[in-house]
């Protein structure tokens, strides 16, 4: 899934969508995932990266990533 | 040897009600009065509930802003937040400015003072509750002040039953907000249905008093003495019923009534009276707000910096008791668009501090 | 090479800023985890007794009771508490109160027999309520129980039974009145303002078949205004004094019932329950000062009976549960499904229960709907709560659930959970087993022609 190009993400987890004017807050792990998305990682690459640095099972991160993506598209933050 | 003029102290004062919007909170006018105080200097800590309260971004008025939990989160949460803020700041005095938060702050008064050194000047819980709209009629009776006859109703059936003893028109009022005038039984029931659905029960049926609405902004010292009082008449109101412009007037009877009420109730702290003056010069008390109104900067402009006096009461300093004010001073409210960078909004939203 | 230390995982979350009405410093109560109850880890309790699970703290029950007792006894010399069975009639809970000197207050033949079986002497039971059968009344008369008469039909029946039995039952009449609080409770007892109460007193005292020892009122439930009790007490004392004047008959006790609020947050209430609710001392002050100011003979003060239930027991009970699943609703809201619902936590119909995670969690929260496990649309435990992201298998604790849940929970769709009490030494005791299929079906009778199934 790809984020809209012009979305600004700060290290503190603040997101601003300049095309809609909406802003969002993300927790640290979501911020990390969003940054991966921006640098063009595939879902598989994201899952592997998260599993490398966090104590988490594959099934959990898969479900959660799917959920995050549904939120992102719900907020119209994806292309 | 005569000592030189004493150095002015500098107090750190926290203020809520930074919502300087079209139905404004009194935070910003309170801060402006504090900045003009002659007996002390101030560092202002703004306390905000939402990230878009305009006062947060008025950097010439507030030195630092912290987000605080909504009153509905409970006093424990509020106290914890203050404990955190006080680990960074040295707040000497706090001005609560919202009706909804006062209940909690009154409950926290002692704890904030004893454990964190934050002082307040607020009415007692008993003073706060007894002036509540639903108790006001009783309050007036107890203190010898005219209050429109009122009765509480809990069902549409009760509305009709109670109306037998009342003359139309009547005012149908919600527990917290809203008031509608009814000229017939059917209208009264309609209003009752609407208001009870929005604000819950009970609903107040009140005698309609025709006349001119006058307001008084004042301060009681908690020992029965009036520190200051300035009456104002609204000249222009918004569609929300808020004053957009008003003028100070001289009205000895109204000041006397205010003095009497403060003496009777030993009122502690700021208040606003809403009063109806009839054509035959009778004064009916409509409401008592237990805090400064949004137009309180007018009192400073008219020569009574009541906000300064409140701080001096709280800090145990000499207090100025005002006897005079200038009549014919106007306030005219205006809207002003600030330009704010996204990163400031980000900081208050994410970190809760700016 | 040593393996790199991995970070603790938390579910990724994003939420809109400008649309949300709450800031992250608000509503934080629910983020604070409750990991232990009286020193025992929640997770251990669930592992041992299953989930969901009700847990009562005996220490808290005793502490609350002592506090209430002190609040009243320091203000008035003659106090008697009676445990309101309907609030929670688990025998273990009842007997904690009875051990501390509380009598029993019952409202049905079932509760009456329960109290007798718990070992409460008949003359230390108050029998209230509109439903007392002839059989119940005869039994109560035999045991010298205090019978609180609710309506004229009961008054006539009891007079008749007393006349033919030659015993003189000890009775009180229940009175309802206007205390300035609405809706007025006028369905129980005799009305004060319209003269019904006085008429009932007249009937009893003229007839002489019954011994009128007390008067009783119960002005409402979850009363937030102590002043209503002052009004009610003043009216009750007035009546007692009038009875003394007219009949030279002394009323030995005034029963002010219960109705004191607990720390729960009623739905629609703006302030958190724990802030808005009066302290027990405020109720005590309102009632006892009205009693002391009534003008009774100081050497002959009436007893004050109290039947408070909810305020004593609500915060001593916890409901432990487990997350079954998470969902994203069509409108983007998060939903979490728990293994207990309105069947078990019946009071979630009128409270916004405080529900906390049972393990340490991160500080990011998301607005969530909490559903129960029932396949029913009404099964909503909280319609909006700000909680950290919970994973299936993690636990939650619903707080302030000690009143009316055990007695009103339904055996519906699934079994009712086990109940555990933690004693003062921190040992847990199973006080009610989880229901089983045998237990639920025990009273069912299948007609013989329906036994055989032909597939």
mmCIF file of N, CA and C in Angstrom, chain B residues 48-50 67-77 81 99-101 103-104 107 154 158 345 349-352, chain C residues 17-18 20-29 32 180-183 269-272 274-278 282 364:
data_model
loop_
_atom_site.group_PDB
_atom_site.id
_atom_site.type_symbol
_atom_site.label_atom_id
_atom_site.label_comp_id
_atom_site.label_asym_id
_atom_site.label_seq_id
_atom_site.Cartn_x
_atom_site.Cartn_y
_atom_site.Cartn_z
ATOM 1 N N UNK B 48 -5.005 24.640 28.589
ATOM 2 C CA UNK B 48 -6.003 24.490 27.532
ATOM 3 C C UNK B 48 -6.585 23.086 27.529
ATOM 4 N N UNK B 49 -7.800 22.985 27.053
ATOM 5 C CA UNK B 49 -8.444 21.679 26.914
ATOM 6 C C UNK B 49 -8.335 21.171 25.482
ATOM 7 N N UNK B 50 -8.319 22.094 24.534
ATOM 8 C CA UNK B 50 -8.266 21.696 23.137
ATOM 9 C C UNK B 50 -7.149 22.434 22.431
ATOM 10 N N UNK B 67 -1.675 21.446 28.052
ATOM 11 C CA UNK B 67 -3.010 20.850 27.923
ATOM 12 C C UNK B 67 -3.369 20.194 29.259
ATOM 13 N N UNK B 68 -4.626 20.278 29.618
ATOM 14 C CA UNK B 68 -5.078 19.611 30.847
ATOM 15 C C UNK B 68 -6.278 18.724 30.532
ATOM 16 N N UNK B 69 -6.536 17.702 31.375
ATOM 17 C CA UNK B 69 -7.647 16.788 31.088
ATOM 18 C C UNK B 69 -8.997 17.459 31.283
ATOM 19 N N UNK B 70 -9.944 17.015 30.525
ATOM 20 C CA UNK B 70 -11.312 17.503 30.680
ATOM 21 C C UNK B 70 -11.827 17.212 32.086
ATOM 22 N N UNK B 71 -12.722 18.062 32.574
ATOM 23 C CA UNK B 71 -13.279 17.829 33.903
ATOM 24 C C UNK B 71 -13.894 16.434 34.046
ATOM 25 N N UNK B 72 -14.431 15.904 32.951
ATOM 26 C CA UNK B 72 -15.085 14.599 33.042
ATOM 27 C C UNK B 72 -14.098 13.471 33.329
ATOM 28 N N UNK B 73 -12.798 13.735 33.148
ATOM 29 C CA UNK B 73 -11.807 12.694 33.449
ATOM 30 C C UNK B 73 -11.624 12.516 34.950
ATOM 31 N N UNK B 74 -12.091 13.489 35.731
ATOM 32 C CA UNK B 74 -12.037 13.329 37.183
ATOM 33 C C UNK B 74 -10.917 14.145 37.823
ATOM 34 N N UNK B 75 -11.056 14.367 39.134
ATOM 35 C CA UNK B 75 -10.102 15.211 39.851
ATOM 36 C C UNK B 75 -8.743 14.545 39.993
ATOM 37 N N UNK B 76 -8.709 13.214 40.065
ATOM 38 C CA UNK B 76 -7.419 12.536 40.209
ATOM 39 C C UNK B 76 -6.517 12.832 39.016
ATOM 40 N N UNK B 77 -7.112 12.743 37.828
ATOM 41 C CA UNK B 77 -6.356 12.999 36.613
ATOM 42 C C UNK B 77 -5.871 14.442 36.571
ATOM 43 N N UNK B 81 -1.957 15.831 36.546
ATOM 44 C CA UNK B 81 -1.451 16.737 35.517
ATOM 45 C C UNK B 81 -0.795 17.956 36.173
ATOM 46 N N UNK B 99 -17.411 27.237 34.118
ATOM 47 C CA UNK B 99 -18.378 26.685 35.067
ATOM 48 C C UNK B 99 -18.140 25.192 35.260
ATOM 49 N N UNK B 100 -17.932 24.490 34.144
ATOM 50 C CA UNK B 100 -17.860 23.029 34.197
ATOM 51 C C UNK B 100 -16.646 22.535 34.966
ATOM 52 N N UNK B 101 -15.579 23.308 35.014
ATOM 53 C CA UNK B 101 -14.373 22.846 35.709
ATOM 54 C C UNK B 101 -14.369 23.263 37.174
ATOM 55 N N UNK B 103 -16.442 22.978 39.658
ATOM 56 C CA UNK B 103 -16.837 21.934 40.610
ATOM 57 C C UNK B 103 -15.618 21.127 41.040
ATOM 58 N N UNK B 104 -14.828 20.681 40.052
ATOM 59 C CA UNK B 104 -13.637 19.892 40.370
ATOM 60 C C UNK B 104 -12.563 20.714 41.074
ATOM 61 N N UNK B 107 -13.252 21.192 44.651
ATOM 62 C CA UNK B 107 -12.918 19.985 45.401
ATOM 63 C C UNK B 107 -11.404 19.834 45.589
ATOM 64 N N UNK B 154 -40.605 17.576 35.747
ATOM 65 C CA UNK B 154 -39.929 16.351 35.327
ATOM 66 C C UNK B 154 -40.675 15.591 34.258
ATOM 67 N N UNK B 158 -46.521 17.130 34.218
ATOM 68 C CA UNK B 158 -46.260 18.076 35.299
ATOM 69 C C UNK B 158 -46.255 19.517 34.783
ATOM 70 N N UNK B 345 0.926 23.972 16.281
ATOM 71 C CA UNK B 345 -0.237 23.103 16.468
ATOM 72 C C UNK B 345 0.219 21.681 16.782
ATOM 73 N N UNK B 349 -0.477 19.588 20.202
ATOM 74 C CA UNK B 349 -1.269 18.367 20.001
ATOM 75 C C UNK B 349 -0.527 17.125 20.469
ATOM 76 N N UNK B 350 0.751 17.047 20.117
ATOM 77 C CA UNK B 350 1.495 15.816 20.395
ATOM 78 C C UNK B 350 2.087 15.833 21.801
ATOM 79 N N UNK B 351 2.713 16.960 22.173
ATOM 80 C CA UNK B 351 3.384 17.002 23.479
ATOM 81 C C UNK B 351 2.505 17.573 24.580
ATOM 82 N N UNK B 352 1.442 18.245 24.198
ATOM 83 C CA UNK B 352 0.584 18.847 25.209
ATOM 84 C C UNK B 352 1.211 20.066 25.855
ATOM 85 N N UNK C 17 -6.503 14.181 14.521
ATOM 86 C CA UNK C 17 -6.368 15.149 15.605
ATOM 87 C C UNK C 17 -7.519 16.133 15.664
ATOM 88 N N UNK C 18 -7.836 16.732 14.536
ATOM 89 C CA UNK C 18 -8.811 17.820 14.592
ATOM 90 C C UNK C 18 -10.236 17.327 14.797
ATOM 91 N N UNK C 20 -11.022 14.848 16.760
ATOM 92 C CA UNK C 20 -11.254 14.245 18.069
ATOM 93 C C UNK C 20 -11.554 15.319 19.097
ATOM 94 N N UNK C 21 -12.517 15.058 19.959
ATOM 95 C CA UNK C 21 -12.855 16.050 20.958
ATOM 96 C C UNK C 21 -12.000 15.905 22.199
ATOM 97 N N UNK C 22 -11.362 14.752 22.359
ATOM 98 C CA UNK C 22 -10.600 14.608 23.587
ATOM 99 C C UNK C 22 -9.122 14.766 23.298
ATOM 100 N N UNK C 23 -8.405 15.410 24.190
ATOM 101 C CA UNK C 23 -6.966 15.487 24.022
ATOM 102 C C UNK C 23 -6.346 14.311 24.761
ATOM 103 N N UNK C 24 -5.065 14.107 24.515
ATOM 104 C CA UNK C 24 -4.502 12.872 25.056
ATOM 105 C C UNK C 24 -4.250 12.946 26.558
ATOM 106 N N UNK C 25 -4.447 14.135 27.132
ATOM 107 C CA UNK C 25 -4.293 14.236 28.574
ATOM 108 C C UNK C 25 -5.624 14.071 29.285
ATOM 109 N N UNK C 26 -6.670 13.916 28.513
ATOM 110 C CA UNK C 26 -7.976 13.701 29.095
ATOM 111 C C UNK C 26 -8.264 12.219 29.163
ATOM 112 N N UNK C 27 -9.274 11.863 29.899
ATOM 113 C CA UNK C 27 -9.775 10.490 29.929
ATOM 114 C C UNK C 27 -8.691 9.461 30.164
ATOM 115 N N UNK C 28 -7.657 9.843 30.902
ATOM 116 C CA UNK C 28 -6.546 8.932 30.969
ATOM 117 C C UNK C 28 -6.794 7.814 31.966
ATOM 118 N N UNK C 29 -7.832 8.010 32.765
ATOM 119 C CA UNK C 29 -8.156 7.022 33.787
ATOM 120 C C UNK C 29 -8.086 5.596 33.271
ATOM 121 N N UNK C 32 -4.742 3.537 32.864
ATOM 122 C CA UNK C 32 -3.991 3.018 33.989
ATOM 123 C C UNK C 32 -4.400 1.572 34.218
ATOM 124 N N UNK C 180 -38.330 16.566 47.407
ATOM 125 C CA UNK C 180 -37.746 17.557 46.510
ATOM 126 C C UNK C 180 -36.898 16.924 45.427
ATOM 127 N N UNK C 181 -36.879 15.594 45.385
ATOM 128 C CA UNK C 181 -36.086 14.908 44.375
ATOM 129 C C UNK C 181 -37.034 14.132 43.471
ATOM 130 N N UNK C 182 -36.809 14.220 42.164
ATOM 131 C CA UNK C 182 -37.715 13.592 41.218
ATOM 132 C C UNK C 182 -36.968 12.627 40.339
ATOM 133 N N UNK C 183 -37.622 11.650 39.782
ATOM 134 C CA UNK C 183 -39.031 11.337 40.004
ATOM 135 C C UNK C 183 -39.258 10.836 41.432
ATOM 136 N N UNK C 269 -23.821 11.226 32.736
ATOM 137 C CA UNK C 269 -23.320 12.132 33.764
ATOM 138 C C UNK C 269 -22.028 12.765 33.270
ATOM 139 N N UNK C 270 -21.889 14.062 33.483
ATOM 140 C CA UNK C 270 -20.708 14.742 32.947
ATOM 141 C C UNK C 270 -19.465 14.455 33.780
ATOM 142 N N UNK C 271 -19.609 14.517 35.092
ATOM 143 C CA UNK C 271 -18.456 14.324 35.952
ATOM 144 C C UNK C 271 -18.239 12.841 36.226
ATOM 145 N N UNK C 272 -16.976 12.465 36.474
ATOM 146 C CA UNK C 272 -16.686 11.092 36.864
ATOM 147 C C UNK C 272 -17.401 10.790 38.172
ATOM 148 N N UNK C 274 -16.760 9.132 40.794
ATOM 149 C CA UNK C 274 -16.032 9.268 42.052
ATOM 150 C C UNK C 274 -15.966 10.716 42.535
ATOM 151 N N UNK C 275 -16.086 11.690 41.603
ATOM 152 C CA UNK C 275 -16.059 13.098 42.007
ATOM 153 C C UNK C 275 -17.440 13.611 42.376
ATOM 154 N N UNK C 276 -18.440 13.156 41.636
ATOM 155 C CA UNK C 276 -19.767 13.745 41.773
ATOM 156 C C UNK C 276 -20.527 13.204 42.979
ATOM 157 N N UNK C 277 -20.148 11.996 43.398
ATOM 158 C CA UNK C 277 -20.941 11.320 44.406
ATOM 159 C C UNK C 277 -20.600 11.817 45.810
ATOM 160 N N UNK C 278 -21.625 12.067 46.642
ATOM 161 C CA UNK C 278 -21.342 12.511 48.003
ATOM 162 C C UNK C 278 -20.661 11.411 48.799
ATOM 163 N N UNK C 282 -21.527 12.693 54.319
ATOM 164 C CA UNK C 282 -22.504 13.738 53.999
ATOM 165 C C UNK C 282 -23.933 13.219 54.178
ATOM 166 N N UNK C 364 -0.591 5.141 24.200
ATOM 167 C CA UNK C 364 -1.435 5.557 23.085
ATOM 168 C C UNK C 364 -2.777 4.857 23.180
#
